[in-house]
Amino acid sequence: MTFQLTETILDTIADSLVENGYIVLSDQIPAEVCQALLGKVQQSEWDDYKDAAIGRGRDQQTNQQIRSDQISWLSPTDTIDNQYLSLMEQLKEGINRRLYMGLFDFESHYAIYQPGAFYQKHIDALPGTRNRILTSVLFLNPDWQEQHEGKLVIFDDKDHELEVRQVAPKFGKWVVFLSERFPHEVLPTTVNRYSIAGWFRVSSSQHGF
Ligand code: OGA
Ligand code: MN
């Protein structure tokens, strides 16, 4: 089964990226796909998940003071992961066609935030690189309620102290934003919280040399 992002939704995303730099959508990733992704993350062997790391290569460190989620990378050879990755491929092509962003590849991971887990305010683009250009976060929590907390807070791209949105991590909610511009934070959750965070990158020949 192949799922499609409509041209209309691709137009909406592209327009919002130009106008605001971000968009918060509901129910655009088909519920069947979200359900399959949730099933996978809930049934996964905990062995597949590891403490999330910060930074790259030599600088890479896991720092429980900055983030305390556990992650597992999606793989194109997995049938369920592939349903999501092919939707992200459609997003990539749709955005490149409209905005000439030169998005080249996509990396993404499931994240489990156990009770008490959080991710402090950060910017996704790694310092000194133009690698991560566009961020996508999909939330997979079907019975989310206020007392579960764990909202995603997005800050203003100019005034990094100013909150612009608090997004409840409800099932099927999908946030797309320019990676270099928007600081964001995951507030501590009180229950297991599931999401998929991913990043479109430009090719390494297109940036910094
Ligand atoms: C990230 C991130 C947000 C979320 O992994 O960089 O900001 O809600 N994740 O999972
Ligand atoms: Mn992030």
PDB file of C-alpha atoms and ligand atoms in Angstrom:
ATOM      1  CA  MET A   1       0.000   0.000   0.000  1.00  0.00           C
ATOM      2  CA  THR A   2       1.405   3.373  -0.982  1.00  0.00           C
ATOM      3  CA  PHE A   3       0.154   6.506   0.653  1.00  0.00           C
ATOM      4  CA  GLN A   4       0.235   9.948  -0.896  1.00  0.00           C
ATOM      5  CA  LEU A   5       0.628  13.473   0.368  1.00  0.00           C
ATOM      6  CA  THR A   6      -1.714  15.570  -1.778  1.00  0.00           C
ATOM      7  CA  GLU A   7      -0.483  18.478  -3.879  1.00  0.00           C
ATOM      8  CA  THR A   8      -2.764  20.691  -1.780  1.00  0.00           C
ATOM      9  CA  ILE A   9      -1.077  19.764   1.469  1.00  0.00           C
ATOM     10  CA  LEU A  10       2.358  20.164  -0.125  1.00  0.00           C
ATOM     11  CA  ASP A  11       1.271  23.660  -1.246  1.00  0.00           C
ATOM     12  CA  THR A  12       0.126  24.457   2.296  1.00  0.00           C
ATOM     13  CA  ILE A  13       3.395  23.288   3.829  1.00  0.00           C
ATOM     14  CA  ALA A  14       5.512  25.178   1.299  1.00  0.00           C
ATOM     15  CA  ASP A  15       3.490  28.382   1.776  1.00  0.00           C
ATOM     16  CA  SER A  16       3.793  28.185   5.574  1.00  0.00           C
ATOM     17  CA  LEU A  17       7.522  27.565   5.415  1.00  0.00           C
ATOM     18  CA  VAL A  18       7.923  30.716   3.343  1.00  0.00           C
ATOM     19  CA  GLU A  19       5.569  32.758   5.502  1.00  0.00           C
ATOM     20  CA  ASN A  20       6.327  31.505   9.037  1.00  0.00           C
ATOM     21  CA  GLY A  21       9.167  28.993   8.799  1.00  0.00           C
ATOM     22  CA  TYR A  22       7.067  26.296  10.436  1.00  0.00           C
ATOM     23  CA  ILE A  23       3.712  24.510  10.314  1.00  0.00           C
ATOM     24  CA  VAL A  24       1.706  22.343  12.714  1.00  0.00           C
ATOM     25  CA  LEU A  25      -0.587  19.849  10.976  1.00  0.00           C
ATOM     26  CA  SER A  26      -3.108  17.253  12.137  1.00  0.00           C
ATOM     27  CA  ASP A  27      -4.203  14.060  10.400  1.00  0.00           C
ATOM     28  CA  GLN A  28      -2.113  14.486   7.249  1.00  0.00           C
ATOM     29  CA  ILE A  29      -0.033  11.370   7.778  1.00  0.00           C
ATOM     30  CA  PRO A  30      -2.590   8.568   7.229  1.00  0.00           C
ATOM     31  CA  ALA A  31      -3.908   7.078  10.474  1.00  0.00           C
ATOM     32  CA  GLU A  32      -3.042   3.543   9.245  1.00  0.00           C
ATOM     33  CA  VAL A  33       0.581   4.584   8.918  1.00  0.00           C
ATOM     34  CA  CYS A  34       0.627   6.277  12.340  1.00  0.00           C
ATOM     35  CA  GLN A  35      -0.972   3.191  13.862  1.00  0.00           C
ATOM     36  CA  ALA A  36       1.632   0.894  12.334  1.00  0.00           C
ATOM     37  CA  LEU A  37       4.468   3.145  13.525  1.00  0.00           C
ATOM     38  CA  LEU A  38       3.013   3.279  17.031  1.00  0.00           C
ATOM     39  CA  GLY A  39       2.569  -0.497  17.075  1.00  0.00           C
ATOM     40  CA  LYS A  40       6.187  -0.911  16.141  1.00  0.00           C
ATOM     41  CA  VAL A  41       7.579   1.495  18.719  1.00  0.00           C
ATOM     42  CA  GLN A  42       5.387   0.003  21.462  1.00  0.00           C
ATOM     43  CA  GLN A  43       6.319  -3.591  20.689  1.00  0.00           C
ATOM     44  CA  SER A  44       9.959  -2.936  20.021  1.00  0.00           C
ATOM     45  CA  GLU A  45      12.552  -4.702  22.040  1.00  0.00           C
ATOM     46  CA  TRP A  46      14.031  -2.159  24.379  1.00  0.00           C
ATOM     47  CA  ASP A  47      17.435  -3.496  23.319  1.00  0.00           C
ATOM     48  CA  ASP A  48      16.979  -1.720  20.000  1.00  0.00           C
ATOM     49  CA  TYR A  49      16.757   1.623  21.741  1.00  0.00           C
ATOM     50  CA  LYS A  50      19.667   3.561  23.111  1.00  0.00           C
ATOM     51  CA  ASP A  51      20.143   6.750  25.052  1.00  0.00           C
ATOM     52  CA  ALA A  52      20.044   9.618  22.596  1.00  0.00           C
ATOM     53  CA  ALA A  53      23.353  11.310  21.861  1.00  0.00           C
ATOM     54  CA  ILE A  54      24.159  14.947  21.260  1.00  0.00           C
ATOM     55  CA  GLY A  55      26.583  16.160  18.623  1.00  0.00           C
ATOM     56  CA  ARG A  56      28.654  14.278  16.090  1.00  0.00           C
ATOM     57  CA  GLY A  57      31.748  12.070  16.023  1.00  0.00           C
ATOM     58  CA  ARG A  58      34.342  13.002  18.596  1.00  0.00           C
ATOM     59  CA  ASP A  59      31.971  15.499  20.239  1.00  0.00           C
ATOM     60  CA  GLN A  60      29.212  12.976  20.523  1.00  0.00           C
ATOM     61  CA  GLN A  61      28.132  12.445  24.070  1.00  0.00           C
ATOM     62  CA  THR A  62      25.028  11.294  25.798  1.00  0.00           C
ATOM     63  CA  ASN A  63      24.069  13.915  28.278  1.00  0.00           C
ATOM     64  CA  GLN A  64      21.104  13.080  30.431  1.00  0.00           C
ATOM     65  CA  GLN A  65      20.991  16.688  31.547  1.00  0.00           C
ATOM     66  CA  ILE A  66      20.168  17.871  28.044  1.00  0.00           C
ATOM     67  CA  ARG A  67      17.980  15.049  26.782  1.00  0.00           C
ATOM     68  CA  SER A  68      16.775  11.818  28.325  1.00  0.00           C
ATOM     69  CA  ASP A  69      14.823  10.134  25.542  1.00  0.00           C
ATOM     70  CA  GLN A  70      15.702   6.817  23.960  1.00  0.00           C
ATOM     71  CA  ILE A  71      15.927   6.427  20.225  1.00  0.00           C
ATOM     72  CA  SER A  72      16.019   3.933  17.399  1.00  0.00           C
ATOM     73  CA  TRP A  73      16.768   4.926  13.777  1.00  0.00           C
ATOM     74  CA  LEU A  74      14.311   4.110  11.002  1.00  0.00           C
ATOM     75  CA  SER A  75      15.497   1.833   8.234  1.00  0.00           C
ATOM     76  CA  PRO A  76      14.303   1.797   4.611  1.00  0.00           C
ATOM     77  CA  THR A  77      14.461  -2.004   4.621  1.00  0.00           C
ATOM     78  CA  ASP A  78      11.744  -2.240   7.282  1.00  0.00           C
ATOM     79  CA  THR A  79       8.239  -2.337   5.743  1.00  0.00           C
ATOM     80  CA  ILE A  80       6.626  -0.118   8.367  1.00  0.00           C
ATOM     81  CA  ASP A  81       9.491   2.387   8.517  1.00  0.00           C
ATOM     82  CA  ASN A  82       9.411   2.491   4.738  1.00  0.00           C
ATOM     83  CA  GLN A  83       5.784   3.653   4.633  1.00  0.00           C
ATOM     84  CA  TYR A  84       6.793   6.717   6.618  1.00  0.00           C
ATOM     85  CA  LEU A  85      10.053   7.234   4.751  1.00  0.00           C
ATOM     86  CA  SER A  86       8.241   7.202   1.403  1.00  0.00           C
ATOM     87  CA  LEU A  87       5.883   9.927   2.644  1.00  0.00           C
ATOM     88  CA  MET A  88       8.957  11.933   3.678  1.00  0.00           C
ATOM     89  CA  GLU A  89      10.395  11.359   0.204  1.00  0.00           C
ATOM     90  CA  GLN A  90       7.213  12.878  -1.227  1.00  0.00           C
ATOM     91  CA  LEU A  91       7.583  15.835   1.130  1.00  0.00           C
ATOM     92  CA  LYS A  92      11.200  16.269   0.058  1.00  0.00           C
ATOM     93  CA  GLU A  93      10.347  16.263  -3.628  1.00  0.00           C
ATOM     94  CA  GLY A  94       7.279  18.449  -3.134  1.00  0.00           C
ATOM     95  CA  ILE A  95       9.257  21.063  -1.221  1.00  0.00           C
ATOM     96  CA  ASN A  96      12.224  20.984  -3.586  1.00  0.00           C
ATOM     97  CA  ARG A  97       9.879  21.486  -6.537  1.00  0.00           C
ATOM     98  CA  ARG A  98       8.232  24.465  -4.893  1.00  0.00           C
ATOM     99  CA  LEU A  99      11.036  26.108  -2.941  1.00  0.00           C
ATOM    100  CA  TYR A 100      14.274  24.825  -4.508  1.00  0.00           C
ATOM    101  CA  MET A 101      15.634  23.980  -1.081  1.00  0.00           C
ATOM    102  CA  GLY A 102      17.938  21.263  -2.395  1.00  0.00           C
ATOM    103  CA  LEU A 103      16.850  18.767   0.249  1.00  0.00           C
ATOM    104  CA  PHE A 104      18.954  15.685  -0.417  1.00  0.00           C
ATOM    105  CA  ASP A 105      18.483  12.978   2.156  1.00  0.00           C
ATOM    106  CA  PHE A 106      16.518  12.236   5.303  1.00  0.00           C
ATOM    107  CA  GLU A 107      17.445  10.634   8.607  1.00  0.00           C
ATOM    108  CA  SER A 108      14.929   9.934  11.351  1.00  0.00           C
ATOM    109  CA  HIS A 109      14.493   8.135  14.625  1.00  0.00           C
ATOM    110  CA  TYR A 110      11.739   6.885  16.841  1.00  0.00           C
ATOM    111  CA  ALA A 111      11.963   8.453  20.277  1.00  0.00           C
ATOM    112  CA  ILE A 112      10.545   7.153  23.528  1.00  0.00           C
ATOM    113  CA  TYR A 113      10.380   9.640  26.368  1.00  0.00           C
ATOM    114  CA  GLN A 114       9.694   7.689  29.535  1.00  0.00           C
ATOM    115  CA  PRO A 115       8.055   9.438  32.506  1.00  0.00           C
ATOM    116  CA  GLY A 116      10.289  12.324  33.546  1.00  0.00           C
ATOM    117  CA  ALA A 117      12.159  12.441  30.234  1.00  0.00           C
ATOM    118  CA  PHE A 118      12.641  15.747  28.370  1.00  0.00           C
ATOM    119  CA  TYR A 119      14.805  17.473  25.780  1.00  0.00           C
ATOM    120  CA  GLN A 120      16.030  20.924  26.731  1.00  0.00           C
ATOM    121  CA  LYS A 121      15.816  23.867  24.389  1.00  0.00           C
ATOM    122  CA  HIS A 122      18.042  23.317  21.363  1.00  0.00           C
ATOM    123  CA  ILE A 123      18.459  23.973  17.638  1.00  0.00           C
ATOM    124  CA  ASP A 124      18.640  20.890  15.401  1.00  0.00           C
ATOM    125  CA  ALA A 125      21.227  22.133  12.920  1.00  0.00           C
ATOM    126  CA  LEU A 126      24.597  21.060  14.236  1.00  0.00           C
ATOM    127  CA  PRO A 127      26.962  23.968  14.969  1.00  0.00           C
ATOM    128  CA  GLY A 128      29.158  24.929  12.035  1.00  0.00           C
ATOM    129  CA  THR A 129      27.243  22.893   9.468  1.00  0.00           C
ATOM    130  CA  ARG A 130      24.471  23.566   6.994  1.00  0.00           C
ATOM    131  CA  ASN A 131      23.562  19.949   7.215  1.00  0.00           C
ATOM    132  CA  ARG A 132      20.126  19.787   8.766  1.00  0.00           C
ATOM    133  CA  ILE A 133      17.781  22.081   6.884  1.00  0.00           C
ATOM    134  CA  LEU A 134      14.236  20.937   7.546  1.00  0.00           C
ATOM    135  CA  THR A 135      12.922  19.143  10.650  1.00  0.00           C
ATOM    136  CA  SER A 136       9.855  16.906  10.816  1.00  0.00           C
ATOM    137  CA  VAL A 137       8.345  15.656  14.075  1.00  0.00           C
ATOM    138  CA  LEU A 138       5.402  13.247  14.117  1.00  0.00           C
ATOM    139  CA  PHE A 139       3.610  12.482  17.378  1.00  0.00           C
ATOM    140  CA  LEU A 140       2.105   9.077  18.133  1.00  0.00           C
ATOM    141  CA  ASN A 141       0.201   9.341  21.427  1.00  0.00           C
ATOM    142  CA  PRO A 142      -3.443   8.248  20.945  1.00  0.00           C
ATOM    143  CA  ASP A 143      -4.797   8.998  24.400  1.00  0.00           C
ATOM    144  CA  TRP A 144      -2.856  12.145  25.142  1.00  0.00           C
ATOM    145  CA  GLN A 145      -4.284  14.347  27.902  1.00  0.00           C
ATOM    146  CA  GLU A 146      -3.085  17.623  29.472  1.00  0.00           C
ATOM    147  CA  GLN A 147      -1.791  15.878  32.572  1.00  0.00           C
ATOM    148  CA  HIS A 148       0.501  13.766  30.394  1.00  0.00           C
ATOM    149  CA  GLU A 149       2.468  16.941  29.618  1.00  0.00           C
ATOM    150  CA  GLY A 150       5.479  16.491  27.329  1.00  0.00           C
ATOM    151  CA  LYS A 151       4.481  19.322  24.992  1.00  0.00           C
ATOM    152  CA  LEU A 152       6.823  20.509  22.276  1.00  0.00           C
ATOM    153  CA  VAL A 153       7.555  24.197  22.761  1.00  0.00           C
ATOM    154  CA  ILE A 154       8.656  26.171  19.717  1.00  0.00           C
ATOM    155  CA  PHE A 155      10.447  29.485  20.222  1.00  0.00           C
ATOM    156  CA  ASP A 156      10.539  32.519  17.972  1.00  0.00           C
ATOM    157  CA  ASP A 157      13.243  32.448  15.300  1.00  0.00           C
ATOM    158  CA  LYS A 158      14.392  35.977  16.140  1.00  0.00           C
ATOM    159  CA  ASP A 159      13.686  36.289  19.851  1.00  0.00           C
ATOM    160  CA  HIS A 160      14.814  32.898  21.146  1.00  0.00           C
ATOM    161  CA  GLU A 161      13.231  33.573  24.549  1.00  0.00           C
ATOM    162  CA  LEU A 162       9.757  34.075  23.133  1.00  0.00           C
ATOM    163  CA  GLU A 163       7.471  31.028  22.892  1.00  0.00           C
ATOM    164  CA  VAL A 164       5.461  30.915  19.691  1.00  0.00           C
ATOM    165  CA  ARG A 165       3.687  27.552  20.019  1.00  0.00           C
ATOM    166  CA  GLN A 166       3.130  24.754  22.486  1.00  0.00           C
ATOM    167  CA  VAL A 167       2.217  21.585  20.620  1.00  0.00           C
ATOM    168  CA  ALA A 168       0.484  18.719  22.420  1.00  0.00           C
ATOM    169  CA  PRO A 169       2.108  15.471  21.204  1.00  0.00           C
ATOM    170  CA  LYS A 170      -1.194  13.986  20.048  1.00  0.00           C
ATOM    171  CA  PHE A 171      -1.494  11.052  17.675  1.00  0.00           C
ATOM    172  CA  GLY A 172      -1.113  12.195  14.067  1.00  0.00           C
ATOM    173  CA  LYS A 173       0.109  15.701  14.862  1.00  0.00           C
ATOM    174  CA  TRP A 174       2.966  16.635  12.582  1.00  0.00           C
ATOM    175  CA  VAL A 175       5.292  19.626  12.880  1.00  0.00           C
ATOM    176  CA  VAL A 176       7.639  20.769  10.109  1.00  0.00           C
ATOM    177  CA  PHE A 177      10.088  23.638  10.595  1.00  0.00           C
ATOM    178  CA  LEU A 178      13.332  25.142   9.338  1.00  0.00           C
ATOM    179  CA  SER A 179      16.020  23.370  11.384  1.00  0.00           C
ATOM    180  CA  GLU A 180      18.454  26.274  11.597  1.00  0.00           C
ATOM    181  CA  ARG A 181      15.963  28.839  12.802  1.00  0.00           C
ATOM    182  CA  PHE A 182      13.711  27.534  15.544  1.00  0.00           C
ATOM    183  CA  PRO A 183      14.867  26.634  19.040  1.00  0.00           C
ATOM    184  CA  HIS A 184      12.493  24.101  20.582  1.00  0.00           C
ATOM    185  CA  GLU A 185      12.134  22.031  23.706  1.00  0.00           C
ATOM    186  CA  VAL A 186      10.346  18.887  24.877  1.00  0.00           C
ATOM    187  CA  LEU A 187       8.842  19.503  28.315  1.00  0.00           C
ATOM    188  CA  PRO A 188       9.030  16.586  30.781  1.00  0.00           C
ATOM    189  CA  THR A 189       6.393  13.955  30.136  1.00  0.00           C
ATOM    190  CA  THR A 190       4.485  12.072  32.830  1.00  0.00           C
ATOM    191  CA  VAL A 191       3.748   8.981  30.694  1.00  0.00           C
ATOM    192  CA  ASN A 192       5.566   7.167  27.892  1.00  0.00           C
ATOM    193  CA  ARG A 193       5.646   9.613  24.985  1.00  0.00           C
ATOM    194  CA  TYR A 194       6.267   8.456  21.415  1.00  0.00           C
ATOM    195  CA  SER A 195       7.456  10.535  18.468  1.00  0.00           C
ATOM    196  CA  ILE A 196       9.482  10.334  15.286  1.00  0.00           C
ATOM    197  CA  ALA A 197      11.952  13.160  14.709  1.00  0.00           C
ATOM    198  CA  GLY A 198      13.650  13.487  11.339  1.00  0.00           C
ATOM    199  CA  TRP A 199      15.851  15.828   9.355  1.00  0.00           C
ATOM    200  CA  PHE A 200      16.231  16.605   5.698  1.00  0.00           C
ATOM    201  CA  ARG A 201      19.791  17.448   4.826  1.00  0.00           C
ATOM    202  CA  VAL A 202      21.441  19.058   1.848  1.00  0.00           C
ATOM    203  CA  SER A 203      24.196  17.162   0.102  1.00  0.00           C
ATOM    204  CA  SER A 204      27.617  17.694   1.694  1.00  0.00           C
ATOM    205  CA  SER A 205      28.910  19.084  -1.605  1.00  0.00           C
ATOM    206  CA  GLN A 206      26.410  21.960  -1.299  1.00  0.00           C
ATOM    207  CA  HIS A 207      27.704  23.389   1.959  1.00  0.00           C
ATOM    208  CA  GLY A 208      30.750  24.422   3.954  1.00  0.00           C
ATOM    209  CA  PHE A 209      34.178  23.666   2.457  1.00  0.00           C
TER     210      PHE A 209
HETATM  211  C1  OGA B   1      14.734  16.145  18.462  1.00  0.00           C
HETATM  212  C2  OGA B   1      13.469  16.778  18.913  1.00  0.00           C
HETATM  213  C3  OGA B   1      11.143  16.506  19.486  1.00  0.00           C
HETATM  214  C4  OGA B   1      10.143  15.446  19.817  1.00  0.00           C
HETATM  215  O1  OGA B   1      14.847  14.896  18.519  1.00  0.00           O
HETATM  216  O2  OGA B   1      15.635  16.893  18.030  1.00  0.00           O
HETATM  217  O3  OGA B   1      13.430  17.954  19.035  1.00  0.00           O
HETATM  218  O4  OGA B   1       9.045  15.846  20.209  1.00  0.00           O
HETATM  219  N1  OGA B   1      12.412  15.978  19.154  1.00  0.00           N
HETATM  220  O5  OGA B   1      10.453  14.266  19.693  1.00  0.00           O
HETATM  221 MN    MN B   2      15.074  18.916  18.000  1.00  0.00          MN
END
